[in-house]
Amino acid sequence: MVRVLAVNSSAPESGVLDIAASALRSGALVAFPTETVYGLGARGLVEDAVAKIFAAKGRPPTHPLILHVDGEAMAREVAYWSQSASDVARAFWPGPLTLVLPRRACVPGIVTAGLDSVAVRFPEHPVAVGIIARVGEPVAAPSANAHTRVSPTEARHVLESLGDRVDLIVDGGPCWHGIESTVVDLTGEPRVLRAGALSWSELRRVLPNLRAPGYSVAEGVARSSPGLSTVHYAPSARLVLVDARSLAEALVRETTAAQRVGIVVWSEEGREAAGGPSACELALVRTLGPGPVEYARALFSALYDCDRAACTVVLVEEPPKEDAWAAVNDRLRRASAHSPAPFV
Ligand code: TXA
Ligand code: MG
């Protein structure tokens, strides 16, 4: 049975952090909150421990992991540092930013999927930092969900997604950002590999030549960030992105087809459609937003709710296309990618 321990997220009890750290040191898998999403942690420089992460998630060995550190000094032990790494770390660490840098020899190939680079992140969440500091070495931690499924933003999502495949879950309540860190490749010309909680425009203040994240990932980028090349973040239901004007029509169509429909809206127009004539048939309605920060915080939780409500289809009103919404749009596009019959 997986053990679940509650922790105060702003002032974590040292007894809980000690238990989590000693479980990790003994080679166990421990899920813990970060400011972005829950991570599934294991000792990052110990091959057998890292192998358990891949087994628990059903993650292909071609998808590299992030090493979580408790500061720049620990990051420098696993990665070759640069001036731009210093600049960007000074501005945004600790926080929702992952840096891809040339890796040092001490990092096992299983962590980096055989790449010459390694991803490192110094999280801000006191529970995450407290655990890493007590372990005293980097902690490898992907999002604590089964491969291709929605990232967990609450401890119960970890239970629903991985169940007994985790040894210990540290429950620090909901994550602050609710969407993963932004991944920036600094091995060459700086570029965003994964849009995330830290926006491109904020990063550009420190990295003026940073390449923009595209809404669609080009083949070259997909190859250098293998975890992004396939369907990710998908609920069990078919997720369909619909613009506000087509929502009412889509609702009628799906309910008529006897689908169990969930709906996620953000605008006034979307809210009206969700309250229209077909609304009584809806299994679930979520209004997210109004802004990208609030939307991101609640999105994955809404998708877990849809699964719990056994929705067969989730109609999601398309959010705005602006930069501030890039991470949200990226996740929604991936979540809808496995849709067998896109709504037209
Ligand atoms: O917010 C987050 O980043 C969360 C929390 C737990 O810290 N972690 C997370 O890990 O999202 P994961 O494994 O779900 O995503 C790691 C991302 C993937 O897109 C992967 O391709 C990329 O980081 N990545 C890791 N190492 C890389 C490398 N050496 N080169 C390029 N991309 C890399
Ligand atoms: Mg993930």
Tab-separated table of C-alpha atoms and ligand atoms in Angstrom:
chain	number	residue	atom	x	y	z
A	1	MET	CA	0.000	0.000	0.000
A	2	VAL	CA	1.185	3.482	-0.822
A	3	ARG	CA	1.722	5.654	2.225
A	4	VAL	CA	0.334	9.207	2.148
A	5	LEU	CA	1.747	11.828	4.527
A	6	ALA	CA	0.214	15.289	4.859
A	7	VAL	CA	2.586	18.207	5.113
A	8	ASN	CA	2.196	21.931	5.719
A	9	SER	CA	3.177	23.352	2.334
A	10	SER	CA	4.401	26.759	3.515
A	11	ALA	CA	6.175	25.550	6.681
A	12	PRO	CA	6.812	21.827	6.151
A	13	GLU	CA	7.276	19.721	9.288
A	14	SER	CA	10.864	18.480	9.365
A	15	GLY	CA	9.688	15.038	10.527
A	16	VAL	CA	7.799	14.549	7.245
A	17	LEU	CA	10.694	15.839	5.139
A	18	ASP	CA	13.059	13.468	6.997
A	19	ILE	CA	10.819	10.470	6.258
A	20	ALA	CA	10.590	11.411	2.562
A	21	ALA	CA	14.343	11.977	2.280
A	22	SER	CA	15.275	8.717	3.965
A	23	ALA	CA	12.794	6.810	1.768
A	24	LEU	CA	14.455	8.358	-1.293
A	25	ARG	CA	17.942	7.574	0.011
A	26	SER	CA	16.927	3.945	0.459
A	27	GLY	CA	15.926	3.805	-3.217
A	28	ALA	CA	12.135	4.291	-2.916
A	29	LEU	CA	9.850	6.307	-5.204
A	30	VAL	CA	8.440	9.374	-3.467
A	31	ALA	CA	5.872	11.751	-4.961
A	32	PHE	CA	6.037	15.316	-3.649
A	33	PRO	CA	4.595	18.729	-4.511
A	34	THR	CA	6.548	21.325	-6.445
A	35	GLU	CA	5.265	24.785	-7.382
A	36	THR	CA	4.361	23.444	-10.853
A	37	VAL	CA	2.994	19.875	-10.559
A	38	TYR	CA	3.655	16.848	-8.327
A	39	GLY	CA	6.948	15.109	-9.087
A	40	LEU	CA	7.763	11.410	-8.883
A	41	GLY	CA	11.161	11.443	-7.225
A	42	ALA	CA	14.051	9.000	-7.021
A	43	ARG	CA	17.796	9.377	-6.412
A	44	GLY	CA	18.938	11.003	-9.617
A	45	LEU	CA	22.465	9.640	-9.836
A	46	VAL	CA	21.583	6.034	-8.979
A	47	GLU	CA	20.652	4.031	-12.048
A	48	ASP	CA	18.483	1.412	-10.283
A	49	ALA	CA	16.450	4.064	-8.504
A	50	VAL	CA	15.900	6.025	-11.725
A	51	ALA	CA	14.873	2.813	-13.512
A	52	LYS	CA	11.959	2.516	-11.069
A	53	ILE	CA	10.587	5.854	-12.304
A	54	PHE	CA	10.447	4.603	-15.887
A	55	ALA	CA	8.794	1.350	-14.779
A	56	ALA	CA	6.178	3.077	-12.589
A	57	LYS	CA	5.177	5.560	-15.283
A	58	GLY	CA	5.456	3.191	-18.231
A	59	ARG	CA	7.696	5.873	-19.717
A	60	PRO	CA	9.799	5.013	-22.781
A	61	PRO	CA	13.549	5.096	-22.067
A	62	THR	CA	13.927	7.700	-24.829
A	63	HIS	CA	12.307	10.407	-22.664
A	64	PRO	CA	14.927	12.128	-20.469
A	65	LEU	CA	14.253	13.262	-16.893
A	66	ILE	CA	14.845	16.512	-15.019
A	67	LEU	CA	17.312	16.517	-12.114
A	68	HIS	CA	15.980	18.640	-9.255
A	69	VAL	CA	18.584	20.477	-7.214
A	70	ASP	CA	18.624	22.645	-4.093
A	71	GLY	CA	20.654	25.445	-5.673
A	72	GLU	CA	23.208	26.428	-8.269
A	73	ALA	CA	26.065	24.601	-6.533
A	74	MET	CA	24.311	21.227	-6.886
A	75	ALA	CA	23.381	22.061	-10.497
A	76	ARG	CA	27.048	22.693	-11.294
A	77	GLU	CA	27.904	19.196	-10.058
A	78	VAL	CA	25.823	17.618	-12.846
A	79	ALA	CA	25.951	20.226	-15.641
A	80	TYR	CA	28.549	22.471	-17.265
A	81	TRP	CA	27.574	26.004	-16.353
A	82	SER	CA	27.657	29.041	-18.666
A	83	GLN	CA	27.208	32.801	-18.468
A	84	SER	CA	23.647	32.595	-19.773
A	85	ALA	CA	22.886	29.849	-17.225
A	86	SER	CA	24.119	32.172	-14.459
A	87	ASP	CA	22.068	35.100	-15.759
A	88	VAL	CA	18.863	33.177	-16.125
A	89	ALA	CA	19.274	31.265	-12.861
A	90	ARG	CA	19.889	34.496	-10.970
A	91	ALA	CA	16.680	35.919	-12.394
A	92	PHE	CA	14.327	32.928	-12.150
A	93	TRP	CA	15.674	30.324	-9.715
A	94	PRO	CA	14.254	28.962	-7.580
A	95	GLY	CA	11.210	28.659	-9.806
A	96	PRO	CA	9.389	27.003	-12.709
A	97	LEU	CA	12.339	27.027	-15.106
A	98	THR	CA	14.293	23.970	-16.294
A	99	LEU	CA	17.671	24.488	-17.963
A	100	VAL	CA	19.124	22.037	-20.463
A	101	LEU	CA	22.936	22.191	-20.281
A	102	PRO	CA	25.877	19.986	-21.282
A	103	ARG	CA	26.006	17.092	-18.829
A	104	ARG	CA	28.837	15.942	-16.614
A	105	ALA	CA	30.025	12.338	-16.571
A	106	CYS	CA	28.465	11.584	-13.152
A	107	VAL	CA	24.944	11.684	-14.659
A	108	PRO	CA	23.806	8.182	-15.640
A	109	GLY	CA	22.742	7.744	-19.259
A	110	ILE	CA	19.317	6.525	-18.136
A	111	VAL	CA	18.506	10.049	-16.839
A	112	THR	CA	19.342	11.811	-20.103
A	113	ALA	CA	18.151	9.095	-22.486
A	114	GLY	CA	21.726	8.932	-23.724
A	115	LEU	CA	21.875	12.633	-24.671
A	116	ASP	CA	24.960	14.786	-24.032
A	117	SER	CA	22.801	17.292	-22.181
A	118	VAL	CA	21.015	17.212	-18.825
A	119	ALA	CA	17.932	19.075	-17.613
A	120	VAL	CA	18.204	20.745	-14.182
A	121	ARG	CA	15.687	22.645	-12.097
A	122	PHE	CA	15.840	24.353	-8.700
A	123	PRO	CA	12.223	24.328	-7.485
A	124	GLU	CA	10.799	26.982	-5.199
A	125	HIS	CA	8.294	24.875	-3.275
A	126	PRO	CA	9.505	24.513	0.355
A	127	VAL	CA	8.539	20.818	0.450
A	128	ALA	CA	10.497	20.003	-2.715
A	129	VAL	CA	13.557	22.008	-1.688
A	130	GLY	CA	13.435	20.640	1.855
A	131	ILE	CA	13.422	17.072	0.583
A	132	ILE	CA	16.227	17.602	-1.964
A	133	ALA	CA	18.411	19.372	0.620
A	134	ARG	CA	17.980	16.460	3.026
A	135	VAL	CA	18.771	13.874	0.340
A	136	GLY	CA	21.894	15.933	-0.364
A	137	GLU	CA	22.061	15.026	-4.048
A	138	PRO	CA	19.969	15.618	-7.187
A	139	VAL	CA	16.505	14.071	-7.270
A	140	ALA	CA	15.195	12.930	-10.665
A	141	ALA	CA	11.505	13.760	-10.890
A	142	PRO	CA	9.149	13.666	-13.837
A	143	SER	CA	5.526	14.612	-13.324
A	144	ALA	CA	3.934	11.928	-11.119
A	145	ASN	CA	1.464	10.575	-13.681
A	146	ALA	CA	1.320	7.503	-15.895
A	147	HIS	CA	2.985	8.132	-19.267
A	148	THR	CA	0.871	10.283	-21.661
A	149	ARG	CA	-1.682	11.081	-18.956
A	150	VAL	CA	-2.475	14.366	-17.260
A	151	SER	CA	0.102	15.783	-14.826
A	152	PRO	CA	-1.036	15.767	-11.176
A	153	THR	CA	-1.619	19.034	-9.371
A	154	GLU	CA	-2.992	17.410	-6.186
A	155	ALA	CA	-1.909	14.355	-4.194
A	156	ARG	CA	-5.114	12.484	-5.062
A	157	HIS	CA	-4.291	12.819	-8.774
A	158	VAL	CA	-1.047	10.920	-8.096
A	159	LEU	CA	-3.039	8.175	-6.386
A	160	GLU	CA	-5.523	8.043	-9.274
A	161	SER	CA	-2.783	7.943	-11.896
A	162	LEU	CA	-0.124	5.718	-10.292
A	163	GLY	CA	-1.704	4.097	-7.209
A	164	ASP	CA	0.532	1.515	-5.578
A	165	ARG	CA	3.355	2.056	-8.036
A	166	VAL	CA	4.544	4.848	-5.680
A	167	ASP	CA	5.987	4.084	-2.233
A	168	LEU	CA	5.172	7.392	-0.541
A	169	ILE	CA	3.112	10.456	-1.455
A	170	VAL	CA	3.811	13.693	0.400
A	171	ASP	CA	0.536	15.625	0.292
A	172	GLY	CA	1.170	19.373	0.364
A	173	GLY	CA	-2.163	20.390	-1.181
A	174	PRO	CA	-2.644	21.895	-4.651
A	175	CYS	CA	0.383	23.088	-6.656
A	176	TRP	CA	0.678	26.844	-7.202
A	177	HIS	CA	1.126	27.000	-10.986
A	178	GLY	CA	-0.651	23.798	-12.016
A	179	ILE	CA	1.380	23.499	-15.224
A	180	GLU	CA	4.940	22.260	-15.746
A	181	SER	CA	8.128	24.293	-15.796
A	182	THR	CA	9.342	26.030	-18.932
A	183	VAL	CA	12.227	24.049	-20.454
A	184	VAL	CA	14.980	26.179	-22.019
A	185	ASP	CA	17.827	24.669	-24.008
A	186	LEU	CA	21.096	26.523	-23.382
A	187	THR	CA	23.401	24.071	-25.153
A	188	GLY	CA	23.335	26.230	-28.297
A	189	GLU	CA	21.370	29.272	-29.295
A	190	PRO	CA	18.835	29.575	-26.439
A	191	ARG	CA	15.382	28.238	-27.262
A	192	VAL	CA	12.270	27.122	-25.467
A	193	LEU	CA	11.761	23.356	-25.734
A	194	ARG	CA	8.578	23.286	-23.674
A	195	ALA	CA	6.307	26.245	-22.927
A	196	GLY	CA	5.519	26.319	-19.228
A	197	ALA	CA	4.713	28.317	-16.131
A	198	LEU	CA	7.356	30.944	-16.912
A	199	SER	CA	6.405	32.895	-20.040
A	200	TRP	CA	8.582	33.530	-23.054
A	201	SER	CA	8.271	37.305	-22.634
A	202	GLU	CA	9.557	37.136	-19.035
A	203	LEU	CA	12.506	35.003	-20.141
A	204	ARG	CA	13.293	37.367	-23.004
A	205	ARG	CA	14.123	40.105	-20.502
A	206	VAL	CA	17.210	38.087	-19.554
A	207	LEU	CA	17.759	36.133	-22.784
A	208	PRO	CA	17.013	38.662	-25.557
A	209	ASN	CA	17.848	36.191	-28.336
A	210	LEU	CA	15.610	33.412	-26.955
A	211	ARG	CA	13.681	31.677	-29.717
A	212	ALA	CA	9.921	31.666	-29.354
A	213	PRO	CA	8.059	28.473	-28.537
A	214	GLY	CA	5.924	27.517	-31.539
A	215	TYR	CA	2.383	26.302	-31.052
A	216	SER	CA	3.393	23.313	-33.119
A	217	VAL	CA	6.652	21.602	-32.275
A	218	ALA	CA	8.909	21.363	-35.314
A	219	GLU	CA	10.506	18.005	-36.040
A	220	GLY	CA	13.998	19.215	-35.107
A	221	VAL	CA	12.814	20.417	-31.718
A	222	ALA	CA	10.865	17.237	-31.100
A	223	ARG	CA	14.033	15.250	-31.642
A	224	SER	CA	16.059	17.296	-29.191
A	225	SER	CA	13.319	17.138	-26.550
A	226	PRO	CA	12.037	13.605	-27.001
A	227	GLY	CA	9.414	13.864	-24.279
A	228	LEU	CA	7.522	16.318	-26.439
A	229	SER	CA	7.203	14.311	-29.617
A	230	THR	CA	4.145	12.240	-28.704
A	231	VAL	CA	0.709	12.644	-27.209
A	232	HIS	CA	0.871	13.953	-23.677
A	233	TYR	CA	-1.414	15.265	-20.987
A	234	ALA	CA	-4.460	13.367	-22.222
A	235	PRO	CA	-7.482	12.463	-20.097
A	236	SER	CA	-9.286	9.177	-20.839
A	237	ALA	CA	-12.022	11.124	-22.581
A	238	ARG	CA	-11.666	12.375	-26.135
A	239	LEU	CA	-10.733	16.038	-25.804
A	240	VAL	CA	-12.043	18.353	-28.507
A	241	LEU	CA	-11.051	22.005	-28.887
A	242	VAL	CA	-13.929	24.147	-30.114
A	243	ASP	CA	-14.180	27.890	-30.698
A	244	ALA	CA	-16.836	29.699	-28.677
A	245	ARG	CA	-19.176	30.148	-31.642
A	246	SER	CA	-19.307	26.410	-32.378
A	247	LEU	CA	-19.699	25.277	-28.757
A	248	ALA	CA	-23.490	25.145	-28.643
A	249	GLU	CA	-23.632	23.139	-31.877
A	250	ALA	CA	-20.888	20.762	-30.678
A	251	LEU	CA	-22.765	20.244	-27.443
A	252	VAL	CA	-25.953	19.238	-29.239
A	253	ARG	CA	-24.035	16.930	-31.547
A	254	GLU	CA	-22.166	15.112	-28.759
A	255	THR	CA	-25.146	14.769	-26.429
A	256	THR	CA	-27.278	13.505	-29.317
A	257	ALA	CA	-24.586	10.910	-30.007
A	258	ALA	CA	-25.146	9.770	-26.405
A	259	GLN	CA	-21.707	10.850	-25.284
A	260	ARG	CA	-21.097	11.666	-21.650
A	261	VAL	CA	-19.993	15.234	-22.125
A	262	GLY	CA	-17.792	17.457	-20.000
A	263	ILE	CA	-17.249	21.071	-20.943
A	264	VAL	CA	-14.452	23.495	-20.071
A	265	VAL	CA	-15.065	27.170	-20.868
A	266	TRP	CA	-13.466	30.500	-19.995
A	267	SER	CA	-15.279	33.335	-21.847
A	268	GLU	CA	-18.698	34.875	-21.331
A	269	GLU	CA	-19.809	33.356	-24.655
A	270	GLY	CA	-18.502	29.948	-23.554
A	271	ARG	CA	-20.326	30.195	-20.241
A	272	GLU	CA	-23.561	30.989	-22.058
A	273	ALA	CA	-23.164	27.975	-24.348
A	274	ALA	CA	-22.505	25.755	-21.324
A	275	GLY	CA	-25.737	27.030	-19.788
A	276	GLY	CA	-27.784	26.502	-22.988
A	277	PRO	CA	-30.497	23.959	-23.803
A	278	SER	CA	-28.188	20.910	-23.877
A	279	ALA	CA	-26.591	21.898	-20.599
A	280	CYS	CA	-28.813	19.679	-18.447
A	281	GLU	CA	-27.276	16.682	-20.197
A	282	LEU	CA	-23.750	17.679	-19.217
A	283	ALA	CA	-21.759	15.413	-16.924
A	284	LEU	CA	-19.507	18.251	-15.857
A	285	VAL	CA	-18.992	21.980	-16.428
A	286	ARG	CA	-15.835	23.861	-15.475
A	287	THR	CA	-15.285	27.572	-15.917
A	288	LEU	CA	-11.575	28.339	-15.794
A	289	GLY	CA	-9.705	31.628	-15.808
A	290	PRO	CA	-10.316	34.494	-16.354
A	291	GLY	CA	-6.574	34.874	-17.020
A	292	PRO	CA	-3.938	32.335	-18.128
A	293	VAL	CA	-2.466	31.977	-14.631
A	294	GLU	CA	-5.779	30.984	-13.016
A	295	TYR	CA	-6.678	28.874	-16.042
A	296	ALA	CA	-3.390	26.926	-15.889
A	297	ARG	CA	-3.731	26.350	-12.149
A	298	ALA	CA	-7.103	24.642	-12.579
A	299	LEU	CA	-6.802	22.940	-15.987
A	300	PHE	CA	-5.278	19.553	-15.095
A	301	SER	CA	-7.528	19.253	-12.065
A	302	ALA	CA	-10.556	19.830	-14.319
A	303	LEU	CA	-9.347	17.056	-16.643
A	304	TYR	CA	-8.971	14.663	-13.687
A	305	ASP	CA	-12.527	15.631	-12.681
A	306	CYS	CA	-13.713	14.706	-16.196
A	307	ASP	CA	-12.132	11.267	-15.867
A	308	ARG	CA	-13.698	10.778	-12.439
A	309	ALA	CA	-17.098	11.763	-13.892
A	310	ALA	CA	-16.506	9.130	-16.636
A	311	CYS	CA	-16.865	11.678	-19.441
A	312	THR	CA	-16.391	10.161	-22.892
A	313	VAL	CA	-15.802	13.531	-24.510
A	314	VAL	CA	-14.595	16.868	-23.160
A	315	LEU	CA	-15.381	19.977	-25.183
A	316	VAL	CA	-12.830	22.666	-24.420
A	317	GLU	CA	-13.424	26.228	-25.545
A	318	GLU	CA	-10.252	27.413	-27.317
A	319	PRO	CA	-8.377	29.927	-25.145
A	320	PRO	CA	-6.805	33.099	-26.607
A	321	LYS	CA	-3.713	32.618	-28.771
A	322	GLU	CA	-1.496	35.183	-26.992
A	323	ASP	CA	1.976	34.418	-25.574
A	324	ALA	CA	0.715	34.374	-21.985
A	325	TRP	CA	-1.527	31.444	-22.945
A	326	ALA	CA	1.208	29.502	-24.807
A	327	ALA	CA	1.689	26.774	-22.179
A	328	VAL	CA	-2.053	26.228	-21.782
A	329	ASN	CA	-2.542	26.045	-25.558
A	330	ASP	CA	0.392	23.647	-25.891
A	331	ARG	CA	-1.060	21.221	-23.319
A	332	LEU	CA	-4.562	21.407	-24.808
A	333	ARG	CA	-3.261	20.763	-28.304
A	334	ARG	CA	-1.371	17.683	-27.100
A	335	ALA	CA	-4.329	16.458	-25.050
A	336	SER	CA	-6.551	16.651	-28.126
A	337	ALA	CA	-4.001	14.988	-30.397
A	338	HIS	CA	-5.256	11.470	-29.734
A	339	SER	CA	-8.785	12.439	-30.618
A	340	PRO	CA	-9.913	9.864	-33.208
A	341	ALA	CA	-12.546	12.099	-34.799
A	342	PRO	CA	-11.763	15.795	-34.395
A	343	PHE	CA	-14.812	18.028	-34.343
A	344	VAL	CA	-15.251	19.981	-37.559
B	1	TXA	O1	7.504	21.295	-13.711
B	1	TXA	C1	8.185	20.326	-14.057
B	1	TXA	O2	9.118	20.432	-14.887
B	1	TXA	C2	7.848	18.968	-13.450
B	1	TXA	C3	8.129	19.029	-11.955
B	1	TXA	C4	7.926	17.709	-11.267
B	1	TXA	O3	9.405	19.537	-11.725
B	1	TXA	N1	8.575	17.916	-14.075
B	1	TXA	C5	8.322	17.504	-15.344
B	1	TXA	O4	9.096	16.430	-15.771
B	1	TXA	O5	7.463	18.018	-16.036
B	1	TXA	P1	8.736	15.579	-17.075
B	1	TXA	O6	9.647	14.399	-17.050
B	1	TXA	O7	7.297	15.302	-17.106
B	1	TXA	O8	9.166	16.500	-18.269
B	1	TXA	C6	10.548	16.691	-18.540
B	1	TXA	C7	10.708	17.486	-19.810
B	1	TXA	C8	10.361	16.647	-21.023
B	1	TXA	O9	9.699	17.478	-21.962
B	1	TXA	C9	11.737	16.221	-21.527
B	1	TXA	O10	11.758	15.970	-22.909
B	1	TXA	C10	12.575	17.454	-21.186
B	1	TXA	O11	12.072	17.877	-19.938
B	1	TXA	N2	13.998	17.097	-21.045
B	1	TXA	C11	14.601	16.446	-20.018
B	1	TXA	N3	15.908	16.276	-20.256
B	1	TXA	C12	16.167	16.844	-21.449
B	1	TXA	C13	17.337	16.996	-22.256
B	1	TXA	N4	18.507	16.526	-21.858
B	1	TXA	N5	17.211	17.614	-23.442
B	1	TXA	C14	16.016	18.107	-23.853
B	1	TXA	N6	14.859	17.989	-23.150
B	1	TXA	C15	14.943	17.363	-21.964
B	2	MG	MG	5.388	14.845	-17.620
